[in-house]
Amino acid sequence: MPAMPAPADKRVTPMWLAHHWPEDYDRCVRIGRTHVCRRCLVLYPVAIGVAAALLAVGLPGWLTAAMVVVLPLPAVVDFVGEHLGHLRPSPRRLLAVTVPLGVGLGAGFARYLDHLADPVFWGVVAVYGGGCVAAALVGRRR
């Protein structure tokens, strides 16, 4: 006997669109019948737009370095706080911290495309990314 399809509201979205499990679909928006990660929906268009603008216009290296280091910090604090259970998920707060994250990521992309081994870009990836991965792993074990 063939398996019955899941009801539309229980449909599992491919992980490349909503890298959240169904119990975390509250962190997504629905576009049609598909869940899309709310953070990614804001983050990547902002980052790509900023990177394109910075590559076209250019800013002093010290300023883009400051953008790469400072602007992602609120999103990192939010992510770590949520995954360690100190903060409840909030779509408004997520939007508020994701826009500066996107600007900082866009500045990082511009630096990376200018110099593939940019130490500022890769340092932020290692430190902030490592902290977020560690928080996610600790939070999952709880």
PDB file of C-alpha atoms in Angstrom, residues 9-127:
ATOM      1  CA  ASP A   9       0.267  22.049   6.868  1.00  0.00           C
ATOM      2  CA  LYS A  10       2.665  19.238   7.842  1.00  0.00           C
ATOM      3  CA  ARG A  11       4.604  19.325   4.569  1.00  0.00           C
ATOM      4  CA  VAL A  12       8.355  19.249   5.077  1.00  0.00           C
ATOM      5  CA  THR A  13      10.258  21.874   3.100  1.00  0.00           C
ATOM      6  CA  PRO A  14      13.644  20.972   1.583  1.00  0.00           C
ATOM      7  CA  MET A  15      16.451  21.961   3.958  1.00  0.00           C
ATOM      8  CA  TRP A  16      18.097  24.299   1.404  1.00  0.00           C
ATOM      9  CA  LEU A  17      15.067  26.601   1.663  1.00  0.00           C
ATOM     10  CA  ALA A  18      14.251  26.294   5.349  1.00  0.00           C
ATOM     11  CA  HIS A  19      17.191  24.794   7.174  1.00  0.00           C
ATOM     12  CA  HIS A  20      14.864  24.310  10.126  1.00  0.00           C
ATOM     13  CA  TRP A  21      13.095  21.176  11.217  1.00  0.00           C
ATOM     14  CA  PRO A  22       9.290  21.303  11.139  1.00  0.00           C
ATOM     15  CA  GLU A  23       9.125  22.022  14.884  1.00  0.00           C
ATOM     16  CA  ASP A  24      11.075  25.232  14.182  1.00  0.00           C
ATOM     17  CA  TYR A  25       8.987  26.457  11.231  1.00  0.00           C
ATOM     18  CA  ASP A  26       7.969  29.409  13.395  1.00  0.00           C
ATOM     19  CA  ARG A  27      11.383  30.798  12.360  1.00  0.00           C
ATOM     20  CA  CYS A  28      10.241  30.738   8.731  1.00  0.00           C
ATOM     21  CA  VAL A  29       7.776  32.532   6.502  1.00  0.00           C
ATOM     22  CA  ARG A  30       5.494  30.670   4.159  1.00  0.00           C
ATOM     23  CA  ILE A  31       5.699  31.458   0.494  1.00  0.00           C
ATOM     24  CA  GLY A  32       2.948  29.435  -1.075  1.00  0.00           C
ATOM     25  CA  ARG A  33       3.281  26.007   0.522  1.00  0.00           C
ATOM     26  CA  THR A  34       7.015  26.355   1.131  1.00  0.00           C
ATOM     27  CA  HIS A  35       8.726  27.463   4.326  1.00  0.00           C
ATOM     28  CA  VAL A  36      11.658  29.824   3.809  1.00  0.00           C
ATOM     29  CA  CYS A  37      14.034  30.847   6.584  1.00  0.00           C
ATOM     30  CA  ARG A  38      13.066  34.333   7.738  1.00  0.00           C
ATOM     31  CA  ARG A  39      16.659  35.337   8.500  1.00  0.00           C
ATOM     32  CA  CYS A  40      17.978  34.193   5.113  1.00  0.00           C
ATOM     33  CA  LEU A  41      15.141  35.907   3.264  1.00  0.00           C
ATOM     34  CA  VAL A  42      16.398  39.240   4.606  1.00  0.00           C
ATOM     35  CA  LEU A  43      20.113  38.497   5.000  1.00  0.00           C
ATOM     36  CA  TYR A  44      21.180  37.464   1.527  1.00  0.00           C
ATOM     37  CA  PRO A  45      19.449  40.148  -0.571  1.00  0.00           C
ATOM     38  CA  VAL A  46      20.850  42.840   1.761  1.00  0.00           C
ATOM     39  CA  ALA A  47      24.349  41.294   1.728  1.00  0.00           C
ATOM     40  CA  ILE A  48      24.468  40.911  -2.047  1.00  0.00           C
ATOM     41  CA  GLY A  49      23.199  44.460  -2.592  1.00  0.00           C
ATOM     42  CA  VAL A  50      25.741  45.921  -0.168  1.00  0.00           C
ATOM     43  CA  ALA A  51      28.590  43.889  -1.668  1.00  0.00           C
ATOM     44  CA  ALA A  52      27.679  45.057  -5.176  1.00  0.00           C
ATOM     45  CA  ALA A  53      27.451  48.683  -4.034  1.00  0.00           C
ATOM     46  CA  LEU A  54      30.775  48.557  -2.183  1.00  0.00           C
ATOM     47  CA  LEU A  55      32.532  46.915  -5.112  1.00  0.00           C
ATOM     48  CA  ALA A  56      31.165  49.628  -7.407  1.00  0.00           C
ATOM     49  CA  VAL A  57      31.840  52.605  -5.128  1.00  0.00           C
ATOM     50  CA  GLY A  58      34.553  51.448  -2.759  1.00  0.00           C
ATOM     51  CA  LEU A  59      35.154  52.601   0.799  1.00  0.00           C
ATOM     52  CA  PRO A  60      38.364  52.888   2.816  1.00  0.00           C
ATOM     53  CA  GLY A  61      39.606  49.545   4.113  1.00  0.00           C
ATOM     54  CA  TRP A  62      39.390  50.596   7.757  1.00  0.00           C
ATOM     55  CA  LEU A  63      35.707  51.437   7.345  1.00  0.00           C
ATOM     56  CA  THR A  64      34.766  48.142   5.682  1.00  0.00           C
ATOM     57  CA  ALA A  65      36.792  46.295   8.327  1.00  0.00           C
ATOM     58  CA  ALA A  66      34.824  48.068  11.062  1.00  0.00           C
ATOM     59  CA  MET A  67      31.555  47.187   9.293  1.00  0.00           C
ATOM     60  CA  VAL A  68      32.566  43.511   9.077  1.00  0.00           C
ATOM     61  CA  VAL A  69      33.511  43.336  12.760  1.00  0.00           C
ATOM     62  CA  VAL A  70      30.850  45.504  14.433  1.00  0.00           C
ATOM     63  CA  LEU A  71      27.619  45.123  12.449  1.00  0.00           C
ATOM     64  CA  PRO A  72      27.186  41.325  12.895  1.00  0.00           C
ATOM     65  CA  LEU A  73      27.571  41.475  16.705  1.00  0.00           C
ATOM     66  CA  PRO A  74      23.870  42.013  17.564  1.00  0.00           C
ATOM     67  CA  ALA A  75      22.889  39.038  15.399  1.00  0.00           C
ATOM     68  CA  VAL A  76      25.568  36.865  16.979  1.00  0.00           C
ATOM     69  CA  VAL A  77      24.359  37.786  20.478  1.00  0.00           C
ATOM     70  CA  ASP A  78      20.757  37.103  19.403  1.00  0.00           C
ATOM     71  CA  PHE A  79      21.620  33.726  17.841  1.00  0.00           C
ATOM     72  CA  VAL A  80      23.675  32.569  20.817  1.00  0.00           C
ATOM     73  CA  GLY A  81      21.051  33.801  23.285  1.00  0.00           C
ATOM     74  CA  GLU A  82      18.256  31.966  21.478  1.00  0.00           C
ATOM     75  CA  HIS A  83      20.141  28.704  21.096  1.00  0.00           C
ATOM     76  CA  LEU A  84      21.273  28.669  24.712  1.00  0.00           C
ATOM     77  CA  GLY A  85      17.702  29.316  25.859  1.00  0.00           C
ATOM     78  CA  HIS A  86      18.226  32.834  27.250  1.00  0.00           C
ATOM     79  CA  LEU A  87      16.087  34.543  24.584  1.00  0.00           C
ATOM     80  CA  ARG A  88      12.813  33.512  23.033  1.00  0.00           C
ATOM     81  CA  PRO A  89      12.619  33.669  19.224  1.00  0.00           C
ATOM     82  CA  SER A  90      11.199  37.002  18.053  1.00  0.00           C
ATOM     83  CA  PRO A  91      10.534  37.831  14.386  1.00  0.00           C
ATOM     84  CA  ARG A  92      10.824  41.578  15.068  1.00  0.00           C
ATOM     85  CA  ARG A  93      14.127  41.250  16.886  1.00  0.00           C
ATOM     86  CA  LEU A  94      15.378  38.900  14.188  1.00  0.00           C
ATOM     87  CA  LEU A  95      14.635  41.504  11.521  1.00  0.00           C
ATOM     88  CA  ALA A  96      16.252  44.252  13.601  1.00  0.00           C
ATOM     89  CA  VAL A  97      19.516  42.322  13.972  1.00  0.00           C
ATOM     90  CA  THR A  98      19.545  40.743  10.501  1.00  0.00           C
ATOM     91  CA  VAL A  99      19.639  44.006   8.536  1.00  0.00           C
ATOM     92  CA  PRO A 100      22.932  45.162  10.123  1.00  0.00           C
ATOM     93  CA  LEU A 101      24.210  41.582   9.807  1.00  0.00           C
ATOM     94  CA  GLY A 102      23.453  41.731   6.091  1.00  0.00           C
ATOM     95  CA  VAL A 103      25.306  45.021   5.737  1.00  0.00           C
ATOM     96  CA  GLY A 104      28.317  43.600   7.594  1.00  0.00           C
ATOM     97  CA  LEU A 105      28.209  40.390   5.559  1.00  0.00           C
ATOM     98  CA  GLY A 106      28.003  42.402   2.347  1.00  0.00           C
ATOM     99  CA  ALA A 107      31.065  44.392   3.401  1.00  0.00           C
ATOM    100  CA  GLY A 108      32.779  41.085   4.171  1.00  0.00           C
ATOM    101  CA  PHE A 109      31.865  39.703   0.744  1.00  0.00           C
ATOM    102  CA  ALA A 110      33.322  42.831  -0.875  1.00  0.00           C
ATOM    103  CA  ARG A 111      36.563  42.447   1.106  1.00  0.00           C
ATOM    104  CA  TYR A 112      36.687  38.725   0.266  1.00  0.00           C
ATOM    105  CA  LEU A 113      36.175  39.345  -3.452  1.00  0.00           C
ATOM    106  CA  ASP A 114      38.926  41.969  -3.365  1.00  0.00           C
ATOM    107  CA  HIS A 115      41.340  39.701  -1.466  1.00  0.00           C
ATOM    108  CA  LEU A 116      40.392  36.022  -1.057  1.00  0.00           C
ATOM    109  CA  ALA A 117      42.552  35.577   2.042  1.00  0.00           C
ATOM    110  CA  ASP A 118      41.324  38.747   3.779  1.00  0.00           C
ATOM    111  CA  PRO A 119      42.167  38.208   7.468  1.00  0.00           C
ATOM    112  CA  VAL A 120      39.332  40.425   8.726  1.00  0.00           C
ATOM    113  CA  PHE A 121      36.699  38.492   6.795  1.00  0.00           C
ATOM    114  CA  TRP A 122      38.055  35.057   7.710  1.00  0.00           C
ATOM    115  CA  GLY A 123      38.715  36.060  11.319  1.00  0.00           C
ATOM    116  CA  VAL A 124      35.094  37.123  11.758  1.00  0.00           C
ATOM    117  CA  VAL A 125      33.893  33.935  10.045  1.00  0.00           C
ATOM    118  CA  ALA A 126      36.019  31.818  12.393  1.00  0.00           C
ATOM    119  CA  VAL A 127      35.265  33.627  15.659  1.00  0.00           C
TER     120      VAL A 127
END
